[in-house]
Amino acid sequence: MNPSADAALLETDATSIEQSAGILARARIEPVGDRCLLIRLGDTVDLATNRAVHAVTALINAAAADDASLAAIVEVVPAFTTVAVHYQPSRCPRVGDLPSVHLTRCIEALLRQDLPDVAVEGRVVEIPACYGGDFGPDLDDVAERCGLTPQEVIALHSGTPLTLYAFFFSPGNPFAGPLDPRLNVKRRSSPRTRVEAGSVAIANGLSSIYQSASPGGWNVIARTPWNLFDVTAQPPTRLRLGDQLRFKPISPTEFADLLEPRP
Amino acid sequence: MNVMTVERPGMLSTLQDTGRLGHQQYGVSVNGPMDEWAHRLANALVGNEEDAAVLECTVTGPRLHFADNTLVALCGARMRITANGQAIPQDRAVLLRRGTVLDVGERLQGARLYLAVRGGFAPEPVLGSRSTNIRAGFGGHAGRALKRADRVLVGRMSRDLPVLPIEKLMVQSGMPIVLAEQVDVTPPHWRGNGDHEDDDTAPTAPIRFIPGPHWPAFTAAAQDQLTTRSYTVTQQSDRMGARLSGEPLKLTAPLELISEATAFGTIQVPPDGQPIVLMADRQSAGGYPKIAYVASADLPPLAQAMPGDALHFKAIAQADAELAWRAADDRLQEIQTAATRVLHARGPSTIEPTQSQE
């Protein structure tokens, strides 16, 4: 289950908290079954929307810690354009509105406040990646489909930092963007039955890193020797939401030197 | 400390507490029990906290040895279960003398059996939970399903808790097995609006769902099929999702979606039109159209469905799903209270020792 984001809708933009606040005013809340709500903050995968997503996540987490009306919330999960709020209905008031309605009103009230100024973490992380060959079996194919040389694909992928929008698919598996529009490829028409751990892959305007070996449909152009997830660390991810990821091309020899064990 | 030794593991036996919350933001699945009702019921019957780790056994059960006296309860799927060769009941707390071998035999009904032990299974929590994440290989017992000769620690109840009358009785009587007094464990009898004929708690009752955000994007025929045709649970089903097979559910037009959060019970429809109900090991986000959400109250029967079982679905309103879950929560609260009372009641009248076969 890979994400699909329409690359045509991707934008590169310089955003501010004010823009995020505008996004907040258009937030829509809907139930996801009977134990979760989804806050929709936009319809396109872009930096402004994703920043609002991270800001709203921080806002709800902070409020849930000390606001009794939000005590039912058990987990807040940010994605590209949405924030999921998982809750335990039995912790909502018994009288009055049903849990989903009660919690929707509480969150609406919360979103009328100012956004906290914690949206952008802004770390720049340089991730070593060995492009092409066995490590990036789809590099030549991607180049051909984009009308570029493999060297140009590497230059475009590693040339500008990508913002880490969300983790999912497997523990610590990051999704970052926006990719340069010239790297506009869809998923492979037939998914690979095995993509190696550490594979750096692109599709639909995003770049991801397979944290564990698994089947996958994205175009694998490189592999990083880094392990990105450690259950003994807090947080368990090496990367953080909002990080600026910059891929640094390395040789197969450097890859071997830098290779980290995966527990 | 009490130790459970695995003499035979069964097909897929994993430790599960209520799930690993707080880490979906890092792409970590929640895990936890497939059948939340049976998990909570088993814990309630032995006087555990709701989030204690229990053993979830799929399709074929294990054979287990306990080093110390152990109060157990077995809920969920119906199976033939013996302790030192003697049949023991399910849905009831049973005290096993140290050295007893618990053997789970033939499956009679349902897919997943839950074994709770008083004090809970006590592996070191990982990321705040004792649930097993099989795919990522962490949590539970060594991050995997149990194997033969595994030794699993059983937790100790806190020291200030009194010794239970049933434990004293075992010491005094010399009985190998003592049953606690029975507690009424019937699930809530919840009815949909106006449907007086249906028994919604029967195994054959339709699985109730709330139409999802992409319900309108499906054809009228698809909406009709989901509520009138049966969908069969396939062999490809696992803890991640119940993969169903039936009349393909078609969209009126292709839908490009941005991945977003999923929940336990989300029914998503990949391009082949065969619905998948996301279960305990679901990913934290997904990008397929979501035709519906299974009401939480009806996830337990889905978790107990076997490959080949035909399921029927029925649409209900959001409010009805929430009331059904509240009824389940309330009922479990009642059972927990009754179970606690029974475990702490004094006097021989509350205890029903079984006949020893030795």
Short mmCIF file of N, CA and C in Angstrom, two decimals, chain B residues 264-355:
data_model
loop_
_atom_site.label_atom_id
_atom_site.label_comp_id
_atom_site.label_asym_id
_atom_site.label_seq_id
_atom_site.Cartn_x
_atom_site.Cartn_y
_atom_site.Cartn_z
N PHE B 264 -8.70 0.46 12.77
CA PHE B 264 -9.14 -0.92 12.91
C PHE B 264 -10.56 -1.00 12.33
N GLY B 265 -10.74 -1.81 11.29
CA GLY B 265 -12.08 -1.97 10.72
C GLY B 265 -12.33 -1.18 9.44
N THR B 266 -11.35 -0.36 9.02
CA THR B 266 -11.51 0.35 7.74
C THR B 266 -11.64 -0.69 6.62
N ILE B 267 -12.68 -0.54 5.77
CA ILE B 267 -12.81 -1.41 4.60
C ILE B 267 -12.29 -0.65 3.40
N GLN B 268 -11.13 -1.06 2.91
CA GLN B 268 -10.58 -0.39 1.73
C GLN B 268 -10.70 -1.30 0.53
N VAL B 269 -10.78 -0.67 -0.63
CA VAL B 269 -11.01 -1.42 -1.86
C VAL B 269 -9.89 -1.12 -2.86
N PRO B 270 -8.94 -2.06 -3.04
CA PRO B 270 -7.89 -1.87 -4.04
C PRO B 270 -8.49 -1.99 -5.46
N PRO B 271 -7.69 -1.70 -6.49
CA PRO B 271 -8.23 -1.65 -7.85
C PRO B 271 -8.94 -2.94 -8.30
N ASP B 272 -8.61 -4.09 -7.73
CA ASP B 272 -9.30 -5.32 -8.17
C ASP B 272 -10.72 -5.44 -7.62
N GLY B 273 -11.14 -4.48 -6.75
CA GLY B 273 -12.52 -4.46 -6.28
C GLY B 273 -12.83 -5.42 -5.15
N GLN B 274 -11.83 -6.18 -4.69
CA GLN B 274 -12.06 -7.14 -3.59
C GLN B 274 -11.73 -6.44 -2.26
N PRO B 275 -12.71 -6.28 -1.39
CA PRO B 275 -12.50 -5.48 -0.18
C PRO B 275 -11.54 -6.13 0.83
N ILE B 276 -10.83 -5.28 1.54
CA ILE B 276 -9.93 -5.71 2.63
C ILE B 276 -10.35 -4.95 3.89
N VAL B 277 -10.66 -5.69 4.95
CA VAL B 277 -10.95 -5.02 6.22
C VAL B 277 -9.65 -4.97 7.01
N LEU B 278 -9.19 -3.78 7.34
CA LEU B 278 -7.92 -3.62 8.04
C LEU B 278 -8.09 -4.05 9.50
N MET B 279 -7.18 -4.90 9.95
CA MET B 279 -7.30 -5.48 11.29
C MET B 279 -6.13 -5.01 12.17
N ALA B 280 -5.80 -5.80 13.20
CA ALA B 280 -4.90 -5.34 14.27
C ALA B 280 -3.51 -4.93 13.77
N ASP B 281 -2.95 -5.64 12.79
CA ASP B 281 -1.59 -5.34 12.32
C ASP B 281 -1.59 -4.40 11.12
N ARG B 282 -2.67 -3.66 10.92
CA ARG B 282 -2.76 -2.73 9.78
C ARG B 282 -1.63 -1.72 9.81
N GLN B 283 -1.32 -1.17 8.63
CA GLN B 283 -0.38 -0.05 8.58
C GLN B 283 -1.08 1.20 9.13
N SER B 284 -0.28 2.17 9.53
CA SER B 284 -0.86 3.37 10.13
C SER B 284 -1.55 4.26 9.10
N ALA B 285 -1.20 4.10 7.81
CA ALA B 285 -1.84 4.92 6.77
C ALA B 285 -1.99 4.09 5.51
N GLY B 286 -2.90 4.52 4.66
CA GLY B 286 -3.12 3.79 3.42
C GLY B 286 -3.76 4.71 2.39
N GLY B 287 -3.71 4.30 1.13
CA GLY B 287 -4.16 5.19 0.07
C GLY B 287 -5.25 4.63 -0.82
N TYR B 288 -5.89 3.52 -0.43
CA TYR B 288 -6.98 2.98 -1.24
C TYR B 288 -8.31 3.59 -0.82
N PRO B 289 -9.29 3.62 -1.75
CA PRO B 289 -10.61 4.14 -1.38
C PRO B 289 -11.21 3.38 -0.20
N LYS B 290 -11.84 4.14 0.69
CA LYS B 290 -12.42 3.54 1.90
C LYS B 290 -13.93 3.55 1.74
N ILE B 291 -14.48 2.40 1.43
CA ILE B 291 -15.92 2.32 1.18
C ILE B 291 -16.71 2.36 2.48
N ALA B 292 -16.11 1.87 3.56
CA ALA B 292 -16.86 1.78 4.82
C ALA B 292 -15.93 1.53 6.00
N TYR B 293 -16.50 1.66 7.21
CA TYR B 293 -15.80 1.31 8.44
C TYR B 293 -16.65 0.29 9.19
N VAL B 294 -16.08 -0.84 9.55
CA VAL B 294 -16.82 -1.81 10.34
C VAL B 294 -17.02 -1.24 11.74
N ALA B 295 -18.24 -1.36 12.26
CA ALA B 295 -18.51 -0.91 13.63
C ALA B 295 -17.59 -1.68 14.58
N SER B 296 -16.96 -0.97 15.52
CA SER B 296 -16.02 -1.63 16.43
C SER B 296 -16.65 -2.82 17.15
N ALA B 297 -17.94 -2.70 17.47
CA ALA B 297 -18.64 -3.77 18.19
C ALA B 297 -18.69 -5.05 17.37
N ASP B 298 -18.55 -4.95 16.04
CA ASP B 298 -18.63 -6.14 15.18
C ASP B 298 -17.27 -6.59 14.67
N LEU B 299 -16.19 -6.03 15.19
CA LEU B 299 -14.86 -6.52 14.82
C LEU B 299 -14.57 -7.89 15.42
N PRO B 300 -15.02 -8.17 16.67
CA PRO B 300 -14.76 -9.50 17.21
C PRO B 300 -15.29 -10.65 16.34
N PRO B 301 -16.56 -10.62 15.88
CA PRO B 301 -16.98 -11.73 15.00
C PRO B 301 -16.15 -11.81 13.72
N LEU B 302 -15.70 -10.67 13.23
CA LEU B 302 -14.86 -10.68 12.03
C LEU B 302 -13.51 -11.35 12.35
N ALA B 303 -12.97 -11.04 13.52
CA ALA B 303 -11.69 -11.63 13.94
C ALA B 303 -11.82 -13.15 14.12
N GLN B 304 -13.03 -13.61 14.41
CA GLN B 304 -13.24 -15.05 14.64
C GLN B 304 -13.64 -15.78 13.37
N ALA B 305 -13.81 -15.06 12.25
CA ALA B 305 -14.21 -15.71 10.99
C ALA B 305 -13.05 -16.52 10.44
N MET B 306 -13.37 -17.70 9.91
CA MET B 306 -12.34 -18.58 9.32
C MET B 306 -12.33 -18.40 7.81
N PRO B 307 -11.18 -18.66 7.16
CA PRO B 307 -11.17 -18.66 5.70
C PRO B 307 -12.29 -19.57 5.18
N GLY B 308 -13.02 -19.09 4.19
CA GLY B 308 -14.14 -19.86 3.66
C GLY B 308 -15.48 -19.42 4.23
N ASP B 309 -15.46 -18.75 5.38
CA ASP B 309 -16.71 -18.27 5.97
C ASP B 309 -17.30 -17.16 5.09
N ALA B 310 -18.61 -17.20 4.89
CA ALA B 310 -19.29 -16.15 4.13
C ALA B 310 -19.82 -15.10 5.09
N LEU B 311 -19.53 -13.84 4.80
CA LEU B 311 -19.96 -12.75 5.67
C LEU B 311 -21.01 -11.92 4.96
N HIS B 312 -21.95 -11.41 5.74
CA HIS B 312 -22.91 -10.43 5.23
C HIS B 312 -22.67 -9.11 5.93
N PHE B 313 -22.96 -8.04 5.22
CA PHE B 313 -22.73 -6.71 5.78
C PHE B 313 -24.02 -5.91 5.80
N LYS B 314 -24.09 -4.99 6.72
CA LYS B 314 -25.30 -4.19 6.87
C LYS B 314 -24.90 -2.77 7.28
N ALA B 315 -25.45 -1.78 6.59
CA ALA B 315 -25.11 -0.38 6.89
C ALA B 315 -25.89 0.09 8.11
N ILE B 316 -25.19 0.81 8.98
CA ILE B 316 -25.87 1.45 10.11
C ILE B 316 -25.37 2.89 10.21
N ALA B 317 -26.06 3.67 11.03
CA ALA B 317 -25.69 5.08 11.20
C ALA B 317 -24.50 5.18 12.16
N GLN B 318 -23.74 6.26 12.00
CA GLN B 318 -22.61 6.56 12.89
C GLN B 318 -23.03 6.44 14.37
N ALA B 319 -24.16 7.05 14.70
CA ALA B 319 -24.60 7.07 16.10
C ALA B 319 -24.86 5.65 16.60
N ASP B 320 -25.44 4.80 15.74
CA ASP B 320 -25.73 3.43 16.17
C ASP B 320 -24.46 2.65 16.43
N ALA B 321 -23.44 2.88 15.60
CA ALA B 321 -22.16 2.20 15.82
C ALA B 321 -21.57 2.64 17.16
N GLU B 322 -21.66 3.93 17.44
CA GLU B 322 -21.09 4.43 18.69
C GLU B 322 -21.84 3.88 19.90
N LEU B 323 -23.17 3.77 19.76
CA LEU B 323 -23.96 3.22 20.88
C LEU B 323 -23.66 1.73 21.07
N ALA B 324 -23.43 1.03 19.97
CA ALA B 324 -23.12 -0.40 20.07
C ALA B 324 -21.79 -0.61 20.80
N TRP B 325 -20.81 0.23 20.51
CA TRP B 325 -19.52 0.11 21.18
C TRP B 325 -19.63 0.48 22.65
N ARG B 326 -20.47 1.49 22.93
CA ARG B 326 -20.69 1.87 24.32
C ARG B 326 -21.31 0.71 25.09
N ALA B 327 -22.26 0.03 24.44
CA ALA B 327 -22.92 -1.12 25.08
C ALA B 327 -21.89 -2.21 25.40
N ALA B 328 -20.94 -2.42 24.47
CA ALA B 328 -19.90 -3.43 24.69
C ALA B 328 -19.00 -3.02 25.85
N ASP B 329 -18.61 -1.75 25.86
CA ASP B 329 -17.77 -1.22 26.95
C ASP B 329 -18.47 -1.38 28.30
N ASP B 330 -19.76 -1.01 28.33
CA ASP B 330 -20.52 -1.09 29.57
C ASP B 330 -20.63 -2.54 30.05
N ARG B 331 -20.90 -3.42 29.11
CA ARG B 331 -21.09 -4.82 29.46
C ARG B 331 -19.78 -5.39 30.04
N LEU B 332 -18.67 -5.03 29.44
CA LEU B 332 -17.39 -5.51 29.96
C LEU B 332 -17.11 -4.99 31.35
N GLN B 333 -17.54 -3.75 31.58
CA GLN B 333 -17.38 -3.16 32.91
C GLN B 333 -18.16 -3.99 33.94
N GLU B 334 -19.39 -4.37 33.59
CA GLU B 334 -20.22 -5.19 34.48
C GLU B 334 -19.56 -6.54 34.75
N ILE B 335 -19.05 -7.14 33.68
CA ILE B 335 -18.42 -8.46 33.82
C ILE B 335 -17.19 -8.37 34.71
N GLN B 336 -16.43 -7.31 34.51
CA GLN B 336 -15.22 -7.11 35.31
C GLN B 336 -15.57 -6.98 36.79
N THR B 337 -16.61 -6.22 37.07
CA THR B 337 -17.05 -6.04 38.45
C THR B 337 -17.49 -7.38 39.05
N ALA B 338 -18.30 -8.11 38.28
CA ALA B 338 -18.79 -9.41 38.76
C ALA B 338 -17.63 -10.38 38.98
N ALA B 339 -16.67 -10.38 38.05
CA ALA B 339 -15.53 -11.31 38.15
C ALA B 339 -14.69 -10.98 39.38
N THR B 340 -14.48 -9.71 39.64
CA THR B 340 -13.69 -9.30 40.80
C THR B 340 -14.39 -9.75 42.09
N ARG B 341 -15.72 -9.56 42.12
CA ARG B 341 -16.49 -9.96 43.30
C ARG B 341 -16.35 -11.47 43.53
N VAL B 342 -16.49 -12.24 42.47
CA VAL B 342 -16.41 -13.69 42.57
C VAL B 342 -15.03 -14.14 43.05
N LEU B 343 -13.98 -13.51 42.51
CA LEU B 343 -12.62 -13.92 42.88
C LEU B 343 -12.30 -13.62 44.33
N HIS B 344 -12.91 -12.57 44.86
CA HIS B 344 -12.57 -12.16 46.23
C HIS B 344 -13.57 -12.64 47.27
N ALA B 345 -14.68 -13.23 46.80
CA ALA B 345 -15.70 -13.71 47.75
C ALA B 345 -15.13 -14.84 48.60
N ARG B 346 -15.56 -14.89 49.86
CA ARG B 346 -15.05 -15.92 50.76
C ARG B 346 -16.09 -17.02 50.95
N GLY B 347 -15.66 -18.13 51.41
CA GLY B 347 -16.60 -19.21 51.74
C GLY B 347 -16.64 -20.25 50.64
N PRO B 348 -16.77 -21.51 51.01
CA PRO B 348 -16.72 -22.61 50.04
C PRO B 348 -17.86 -22.56 49.04
N SER B 349 -18.96 -21.87 49.38
CA SER B 349 -20.10 -21.87 48.47
C SER B 349 -19.76 -21.19 47.14
N THR B 350 -18.74 -20.37 47.13
CA THR B 350 -18.41 -19.65 45.91
C THR B 350 -17.45 -20.45 45.03
N ILE B 351 -16.98 -21.55 45.54
CA ILE B 351 -15.99 -22.33 44.80
C ILE B 351 -16.58 -23.66 44.41
N GLU B 352 -16.32 -24.07 43.20
CA GLU B 352 -16.84 -25.36 42.75
C GLU B 352 -15.67 -26.22 42.29
N PRO B 353 -15.10 -27.02 43.21
CA PRO B 353 -13.96 -27.83 42.79
C PRO B 353 -14.43 -28.92 41.83
N THR B 354 -13.57 -29.29 40.90
CA THR B 354 -13.92 -30.36 39.98
C THR B 354 -13.42 -31.68 40.54
N GLN B 355 -13.91 -32.75 39.99
CA GLN B 355 -13.45 -34.07 40.40
C GLN B 355 -12.06 -34.32 39.83
#
